[in-house]
PDB file of C-alpha atoms in Angstrom:
ATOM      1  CA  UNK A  29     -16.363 -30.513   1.637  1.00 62.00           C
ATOM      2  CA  UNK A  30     -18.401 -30.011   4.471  1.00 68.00           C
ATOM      3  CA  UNK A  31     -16.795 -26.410   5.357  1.00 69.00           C
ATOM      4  CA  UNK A  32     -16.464 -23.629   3.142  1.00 71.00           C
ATOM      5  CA  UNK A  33     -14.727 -19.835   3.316  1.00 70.00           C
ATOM      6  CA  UNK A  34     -16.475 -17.098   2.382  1.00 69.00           C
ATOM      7  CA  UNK A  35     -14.812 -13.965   2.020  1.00 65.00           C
ATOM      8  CA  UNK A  36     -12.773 -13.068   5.083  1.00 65.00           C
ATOM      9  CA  UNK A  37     -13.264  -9.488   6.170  1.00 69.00           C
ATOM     10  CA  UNK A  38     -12.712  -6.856   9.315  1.00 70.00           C
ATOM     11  CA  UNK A  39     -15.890  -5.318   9.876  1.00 79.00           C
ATOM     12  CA  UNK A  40     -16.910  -3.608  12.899  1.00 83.00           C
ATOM     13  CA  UNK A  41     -20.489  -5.386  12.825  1.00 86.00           C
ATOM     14  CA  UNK A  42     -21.342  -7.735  16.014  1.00 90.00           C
ATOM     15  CA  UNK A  43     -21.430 -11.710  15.029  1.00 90.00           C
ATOM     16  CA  UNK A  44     -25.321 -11.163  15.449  1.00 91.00           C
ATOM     17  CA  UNK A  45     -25.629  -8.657  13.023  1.00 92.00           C
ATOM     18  CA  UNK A  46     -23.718 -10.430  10.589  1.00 89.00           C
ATOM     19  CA  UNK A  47     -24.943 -13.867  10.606  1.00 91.00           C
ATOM     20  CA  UNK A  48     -28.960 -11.828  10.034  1.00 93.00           C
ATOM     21  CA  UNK A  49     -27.119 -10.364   6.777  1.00 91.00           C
ATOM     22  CA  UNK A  50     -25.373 -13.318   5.601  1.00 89.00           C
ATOM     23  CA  UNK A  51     -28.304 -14.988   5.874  1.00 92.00           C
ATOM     24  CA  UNK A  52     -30.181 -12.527   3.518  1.00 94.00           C
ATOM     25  CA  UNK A  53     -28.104 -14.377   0.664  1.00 91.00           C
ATOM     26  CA  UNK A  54     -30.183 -16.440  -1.088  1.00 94.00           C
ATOM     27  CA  UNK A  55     -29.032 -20.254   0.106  1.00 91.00           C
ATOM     28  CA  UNK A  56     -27.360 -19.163   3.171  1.00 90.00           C
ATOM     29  CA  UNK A  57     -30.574 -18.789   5.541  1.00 93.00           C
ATOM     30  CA  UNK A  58     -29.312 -22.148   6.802  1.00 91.00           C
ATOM     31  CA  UNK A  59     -25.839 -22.082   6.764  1.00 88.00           C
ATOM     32  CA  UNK A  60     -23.833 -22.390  10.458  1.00 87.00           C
ATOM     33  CA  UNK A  61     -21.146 -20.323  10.218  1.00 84.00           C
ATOM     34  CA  UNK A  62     -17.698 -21.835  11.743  1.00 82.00           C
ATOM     35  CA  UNK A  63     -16.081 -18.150  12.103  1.00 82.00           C
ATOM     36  CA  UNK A  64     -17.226 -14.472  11.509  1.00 84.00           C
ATOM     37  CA  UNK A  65     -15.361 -11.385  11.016  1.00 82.00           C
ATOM     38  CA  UNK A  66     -13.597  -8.887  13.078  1.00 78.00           C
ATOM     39  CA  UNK A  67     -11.574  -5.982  13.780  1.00 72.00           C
ATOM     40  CA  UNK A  68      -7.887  -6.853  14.736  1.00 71.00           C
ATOM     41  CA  UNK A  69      -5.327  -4.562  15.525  1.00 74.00           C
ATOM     42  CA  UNK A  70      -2.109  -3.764  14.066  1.00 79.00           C
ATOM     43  CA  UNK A  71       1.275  -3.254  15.546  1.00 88.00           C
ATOM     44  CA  UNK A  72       2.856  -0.697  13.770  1.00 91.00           C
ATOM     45  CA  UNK A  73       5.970   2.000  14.765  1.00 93.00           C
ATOM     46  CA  UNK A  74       5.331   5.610  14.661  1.00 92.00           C
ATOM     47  CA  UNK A  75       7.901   5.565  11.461  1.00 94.00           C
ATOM     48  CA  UNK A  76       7.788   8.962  10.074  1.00 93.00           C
ATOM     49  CA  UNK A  77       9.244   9.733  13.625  1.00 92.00           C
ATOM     50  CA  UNK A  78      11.593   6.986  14.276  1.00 94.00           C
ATOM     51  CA  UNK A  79      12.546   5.625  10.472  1.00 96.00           C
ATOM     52  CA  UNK A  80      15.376   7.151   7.803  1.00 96.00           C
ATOM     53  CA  UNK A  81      14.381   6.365   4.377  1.00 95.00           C
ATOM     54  CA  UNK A  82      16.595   3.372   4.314  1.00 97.00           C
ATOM     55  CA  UNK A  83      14.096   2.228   6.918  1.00 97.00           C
ATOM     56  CA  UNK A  84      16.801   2.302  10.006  1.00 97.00           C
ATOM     57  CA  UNK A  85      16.475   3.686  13.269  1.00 97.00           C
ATOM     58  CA  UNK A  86      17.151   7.102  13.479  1.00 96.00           C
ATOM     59  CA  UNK A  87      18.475   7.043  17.130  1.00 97.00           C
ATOM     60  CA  UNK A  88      19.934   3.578  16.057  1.00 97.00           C
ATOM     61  CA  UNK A  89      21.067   3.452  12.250  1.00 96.00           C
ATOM     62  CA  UNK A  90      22.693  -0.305  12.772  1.00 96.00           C
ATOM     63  CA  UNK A  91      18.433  -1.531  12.845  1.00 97.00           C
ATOM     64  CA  UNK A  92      16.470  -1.637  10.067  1.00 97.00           C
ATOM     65  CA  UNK A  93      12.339  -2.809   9.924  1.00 97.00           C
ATOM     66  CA  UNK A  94      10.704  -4.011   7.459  1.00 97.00           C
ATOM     67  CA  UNK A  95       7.274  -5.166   6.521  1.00 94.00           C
ATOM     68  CA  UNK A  96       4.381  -4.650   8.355  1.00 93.00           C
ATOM     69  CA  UNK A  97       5.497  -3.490  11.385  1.00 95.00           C
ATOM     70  CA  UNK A  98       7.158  -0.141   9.034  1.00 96.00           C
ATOM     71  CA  UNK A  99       3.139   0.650   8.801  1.00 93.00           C
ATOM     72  CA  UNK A 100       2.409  -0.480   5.820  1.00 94.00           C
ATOM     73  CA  UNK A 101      -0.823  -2.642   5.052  1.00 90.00           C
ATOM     74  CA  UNK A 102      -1.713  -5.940   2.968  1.00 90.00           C
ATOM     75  CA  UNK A 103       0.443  -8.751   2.124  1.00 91.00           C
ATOM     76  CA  UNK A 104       2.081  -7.395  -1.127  1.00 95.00           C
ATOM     77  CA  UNK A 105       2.994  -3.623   0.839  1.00 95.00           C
ATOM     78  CA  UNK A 106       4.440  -6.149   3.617  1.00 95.00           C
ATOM     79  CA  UNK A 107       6.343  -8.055   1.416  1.00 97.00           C
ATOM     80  CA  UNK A 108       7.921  -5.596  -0.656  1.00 97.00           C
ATOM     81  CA  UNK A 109       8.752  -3.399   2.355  1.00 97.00           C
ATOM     82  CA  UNK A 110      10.908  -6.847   3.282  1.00 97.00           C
ATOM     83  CA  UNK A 111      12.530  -7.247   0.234  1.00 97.00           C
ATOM     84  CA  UNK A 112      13.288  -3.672  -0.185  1.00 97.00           C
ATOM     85  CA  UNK A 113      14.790  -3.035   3.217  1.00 97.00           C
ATOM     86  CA  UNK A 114      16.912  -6.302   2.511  1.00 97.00           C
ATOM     87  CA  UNK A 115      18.274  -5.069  -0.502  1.00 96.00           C
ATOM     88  CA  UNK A 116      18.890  -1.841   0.884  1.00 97.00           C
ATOM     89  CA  UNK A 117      21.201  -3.409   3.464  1.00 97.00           C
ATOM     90  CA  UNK A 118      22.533  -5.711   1.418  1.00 96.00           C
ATOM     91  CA  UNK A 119      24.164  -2.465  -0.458  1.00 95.00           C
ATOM     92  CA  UNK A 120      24.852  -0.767   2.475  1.00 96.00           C
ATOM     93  CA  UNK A 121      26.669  -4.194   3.471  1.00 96.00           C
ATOM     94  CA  UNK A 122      28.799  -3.927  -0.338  1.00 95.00           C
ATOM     95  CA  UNK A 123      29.566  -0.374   0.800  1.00 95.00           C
ATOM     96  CA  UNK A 124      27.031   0.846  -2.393  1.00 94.00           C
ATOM     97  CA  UNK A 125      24.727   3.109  -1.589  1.00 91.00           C
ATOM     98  CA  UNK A 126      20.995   2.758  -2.861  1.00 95.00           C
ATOM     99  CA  UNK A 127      18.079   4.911  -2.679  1.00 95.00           C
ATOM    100  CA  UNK A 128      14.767   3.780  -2.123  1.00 96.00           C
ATOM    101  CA  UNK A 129      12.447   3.439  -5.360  1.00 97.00           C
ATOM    102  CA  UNK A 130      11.388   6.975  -6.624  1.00 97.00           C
ATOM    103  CA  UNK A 131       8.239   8.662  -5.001  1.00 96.00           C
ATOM    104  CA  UNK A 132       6.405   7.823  -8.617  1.00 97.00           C
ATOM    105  CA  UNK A 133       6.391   3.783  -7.987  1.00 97.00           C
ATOM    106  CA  UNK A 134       4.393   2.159  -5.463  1.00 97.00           C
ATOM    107  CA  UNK A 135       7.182   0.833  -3.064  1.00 96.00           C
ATOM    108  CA  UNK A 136       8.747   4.621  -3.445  1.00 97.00           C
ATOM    109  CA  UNK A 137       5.411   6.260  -2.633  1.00 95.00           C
ATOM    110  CA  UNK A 138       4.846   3.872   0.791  1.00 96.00           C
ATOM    111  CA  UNK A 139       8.359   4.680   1.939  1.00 96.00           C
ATOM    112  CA  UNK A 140       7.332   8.221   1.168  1.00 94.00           C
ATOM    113  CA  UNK A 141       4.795   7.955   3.257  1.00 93.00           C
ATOM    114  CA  UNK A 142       6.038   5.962   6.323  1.00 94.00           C
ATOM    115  CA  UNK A 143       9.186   7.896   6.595  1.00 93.00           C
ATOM    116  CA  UNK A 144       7.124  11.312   6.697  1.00 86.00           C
ATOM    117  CA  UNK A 145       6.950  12.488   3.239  1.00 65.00           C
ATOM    118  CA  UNK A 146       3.136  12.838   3.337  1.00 58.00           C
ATOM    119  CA  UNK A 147       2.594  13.974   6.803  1.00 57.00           C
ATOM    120  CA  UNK A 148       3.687  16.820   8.235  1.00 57.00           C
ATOM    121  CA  UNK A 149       1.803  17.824  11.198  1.00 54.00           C
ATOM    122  CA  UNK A 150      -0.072  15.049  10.999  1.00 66.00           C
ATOM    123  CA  UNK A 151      -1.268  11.950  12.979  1.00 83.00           C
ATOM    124  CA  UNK A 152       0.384   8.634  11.250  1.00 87.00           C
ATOM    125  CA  UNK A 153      -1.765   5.494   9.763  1.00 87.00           C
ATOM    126  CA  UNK A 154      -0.599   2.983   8.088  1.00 89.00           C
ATOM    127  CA  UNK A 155      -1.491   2.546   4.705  1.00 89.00           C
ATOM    128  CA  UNK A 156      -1.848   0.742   1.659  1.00 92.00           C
ATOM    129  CA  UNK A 157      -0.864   1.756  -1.647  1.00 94.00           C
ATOM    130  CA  UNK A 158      -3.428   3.855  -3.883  1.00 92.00           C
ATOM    131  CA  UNK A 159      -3.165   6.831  -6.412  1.00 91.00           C
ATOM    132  CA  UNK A 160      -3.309   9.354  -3.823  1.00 89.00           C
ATOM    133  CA  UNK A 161       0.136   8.481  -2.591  1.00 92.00           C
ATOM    134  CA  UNK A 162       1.408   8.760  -5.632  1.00 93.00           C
ATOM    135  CA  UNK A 163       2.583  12.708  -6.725  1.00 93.00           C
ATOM    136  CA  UNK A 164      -0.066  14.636  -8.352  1.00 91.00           C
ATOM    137  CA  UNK A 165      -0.430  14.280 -11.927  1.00 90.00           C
ATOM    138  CA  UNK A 166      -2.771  16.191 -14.264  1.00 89.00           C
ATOM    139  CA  UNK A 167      -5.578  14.399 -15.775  1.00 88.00           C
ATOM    140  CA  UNK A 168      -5.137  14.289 -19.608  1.00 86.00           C
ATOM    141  CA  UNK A 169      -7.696  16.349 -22.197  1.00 90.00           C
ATOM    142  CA  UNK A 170      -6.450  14.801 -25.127  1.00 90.00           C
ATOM    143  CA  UNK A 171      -5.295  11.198 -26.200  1.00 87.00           C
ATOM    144  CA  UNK A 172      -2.115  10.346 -27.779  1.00 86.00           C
ATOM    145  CA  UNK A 173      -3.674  11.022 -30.994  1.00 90.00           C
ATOM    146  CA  UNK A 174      -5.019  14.364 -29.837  1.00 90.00           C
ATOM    147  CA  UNK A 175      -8.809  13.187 -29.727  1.00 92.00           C
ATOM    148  CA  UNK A 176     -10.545  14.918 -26.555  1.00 93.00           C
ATOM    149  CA  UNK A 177     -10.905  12.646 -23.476  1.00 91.00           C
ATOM    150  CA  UNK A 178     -14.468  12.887 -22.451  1.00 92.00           C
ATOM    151  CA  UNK A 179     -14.132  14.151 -18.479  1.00 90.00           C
ATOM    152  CA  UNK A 180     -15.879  11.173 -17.497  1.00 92.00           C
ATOM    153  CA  UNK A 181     -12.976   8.891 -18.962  1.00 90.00           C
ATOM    154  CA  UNK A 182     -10.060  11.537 -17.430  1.00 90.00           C
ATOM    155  CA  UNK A 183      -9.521   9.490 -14.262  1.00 89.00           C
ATOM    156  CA  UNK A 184      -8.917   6.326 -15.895  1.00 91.00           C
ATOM    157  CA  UNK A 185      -6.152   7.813 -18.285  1.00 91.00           C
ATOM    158  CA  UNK A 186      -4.745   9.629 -15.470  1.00 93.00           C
ATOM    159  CA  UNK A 187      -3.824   6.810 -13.876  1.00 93.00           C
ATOM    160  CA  UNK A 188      -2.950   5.049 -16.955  1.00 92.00           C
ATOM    161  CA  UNK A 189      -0.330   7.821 -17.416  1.00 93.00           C
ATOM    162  CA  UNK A 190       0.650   7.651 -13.684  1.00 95.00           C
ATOM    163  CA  UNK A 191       1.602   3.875 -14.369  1.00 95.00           C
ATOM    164  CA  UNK A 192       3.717   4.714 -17.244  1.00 94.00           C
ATOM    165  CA  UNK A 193       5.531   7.335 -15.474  1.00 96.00           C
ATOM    166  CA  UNK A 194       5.968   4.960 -12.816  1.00 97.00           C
ATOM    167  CA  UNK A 195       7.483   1.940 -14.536  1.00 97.00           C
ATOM    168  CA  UNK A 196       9.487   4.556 -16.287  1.00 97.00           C
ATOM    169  CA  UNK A 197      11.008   5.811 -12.951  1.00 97.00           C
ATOM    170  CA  UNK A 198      11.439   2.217 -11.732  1.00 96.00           C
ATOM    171  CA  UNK A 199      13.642   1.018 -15.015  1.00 96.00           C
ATOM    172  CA  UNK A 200      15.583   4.442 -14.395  1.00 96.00           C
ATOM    173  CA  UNK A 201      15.725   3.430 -10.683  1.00 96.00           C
ATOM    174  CA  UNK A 202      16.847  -0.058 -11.332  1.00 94.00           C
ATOM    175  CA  UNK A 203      19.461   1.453 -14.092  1.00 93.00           C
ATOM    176  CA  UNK A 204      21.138   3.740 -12.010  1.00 91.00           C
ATOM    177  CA  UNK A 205      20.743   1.184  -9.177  1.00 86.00           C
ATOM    178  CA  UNK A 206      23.080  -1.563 -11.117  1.00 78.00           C
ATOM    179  CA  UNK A 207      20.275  -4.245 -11.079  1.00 61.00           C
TER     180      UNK A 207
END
């Protein structure tokens, strides 16, 4: 009880800097602070280069990455880069083959994106997930009841419809995959 976590965070702000805005939070203008933030570094492989999109090693197809290291960022991304590129050699091990999730879904979109799909010509960073991975989609004009969405409420039924259409393409994905 004597030490408590804030938020962690990666900021680019010098400990000096931060402890002065901390304590601008009313009951912190006393507070000792055990750790502040920082930047850290990521190792990550230049995949769109060097990855298939059954996340193997182009020049040597018998490795396969996973997780972070693919370029991928946060925990969930990480984790579902591992359990996707363990199920897809656990297929290729059963002699099945398996494609990766659909460009619509979330895991499809990152492998999209970190085997090339969204860069060409362009300098790779890893990423997290977020709509504009996704394809494009038109924002809606009218509801399912054909009322007219006011343009200020477009973006949130947008993605709304870009969630249907992905768990759509994931049951068809997981249907055609045998799961």
């Amino acid at each position: 009880g004597t030490l408590f976590n804030m938020v962690g965070f990666q900021t680019k702000l010098k400990y000096g800097a931060q402890t002065e805005i901390f304590r601008m939070i009313p009951g912190l203008q006393n507070a000792q602070f055990a750790r502040l933030g920082g930047l850290h570094r990521n190792t990550f492989l230049n995949s769109p280069k060097l990855l298939d999109r059954q996340l193997r090693l182009k020049a040597m197809p018998r490795l396969r990455f996973a997780g972070q290291v693919t370029g991928v960022e946060g925990y969930v991304e990480s984790a579902a880069m591992g359990l996707l590129t363990g199920r897809l050699a656990a297929a290729q091990a059963l002699g099945r083959d398996l494609a990766p999730p659909p460009p619509e879904t979330a895991i499809g979109a990152l492998v999209e994106h970190i085997t090339g799909g969204h860069l060409e010509g362009s300098k790779f960073q890893p990423m997290n997930i977020n709509y504009g991975l996704l394809p494009p989609l038109e924002a809606p004009r009218v509801d399912a009841e054909g009322k007219r969405i006011p343009p200020k409420d477009r973006g949130r039924a947008k993605k709304r419809l870009m969630s249907v259409r992905a768990l759509e393409a994931l049951k068809a994905w997981r249907d055609a995959a045998g799961a």
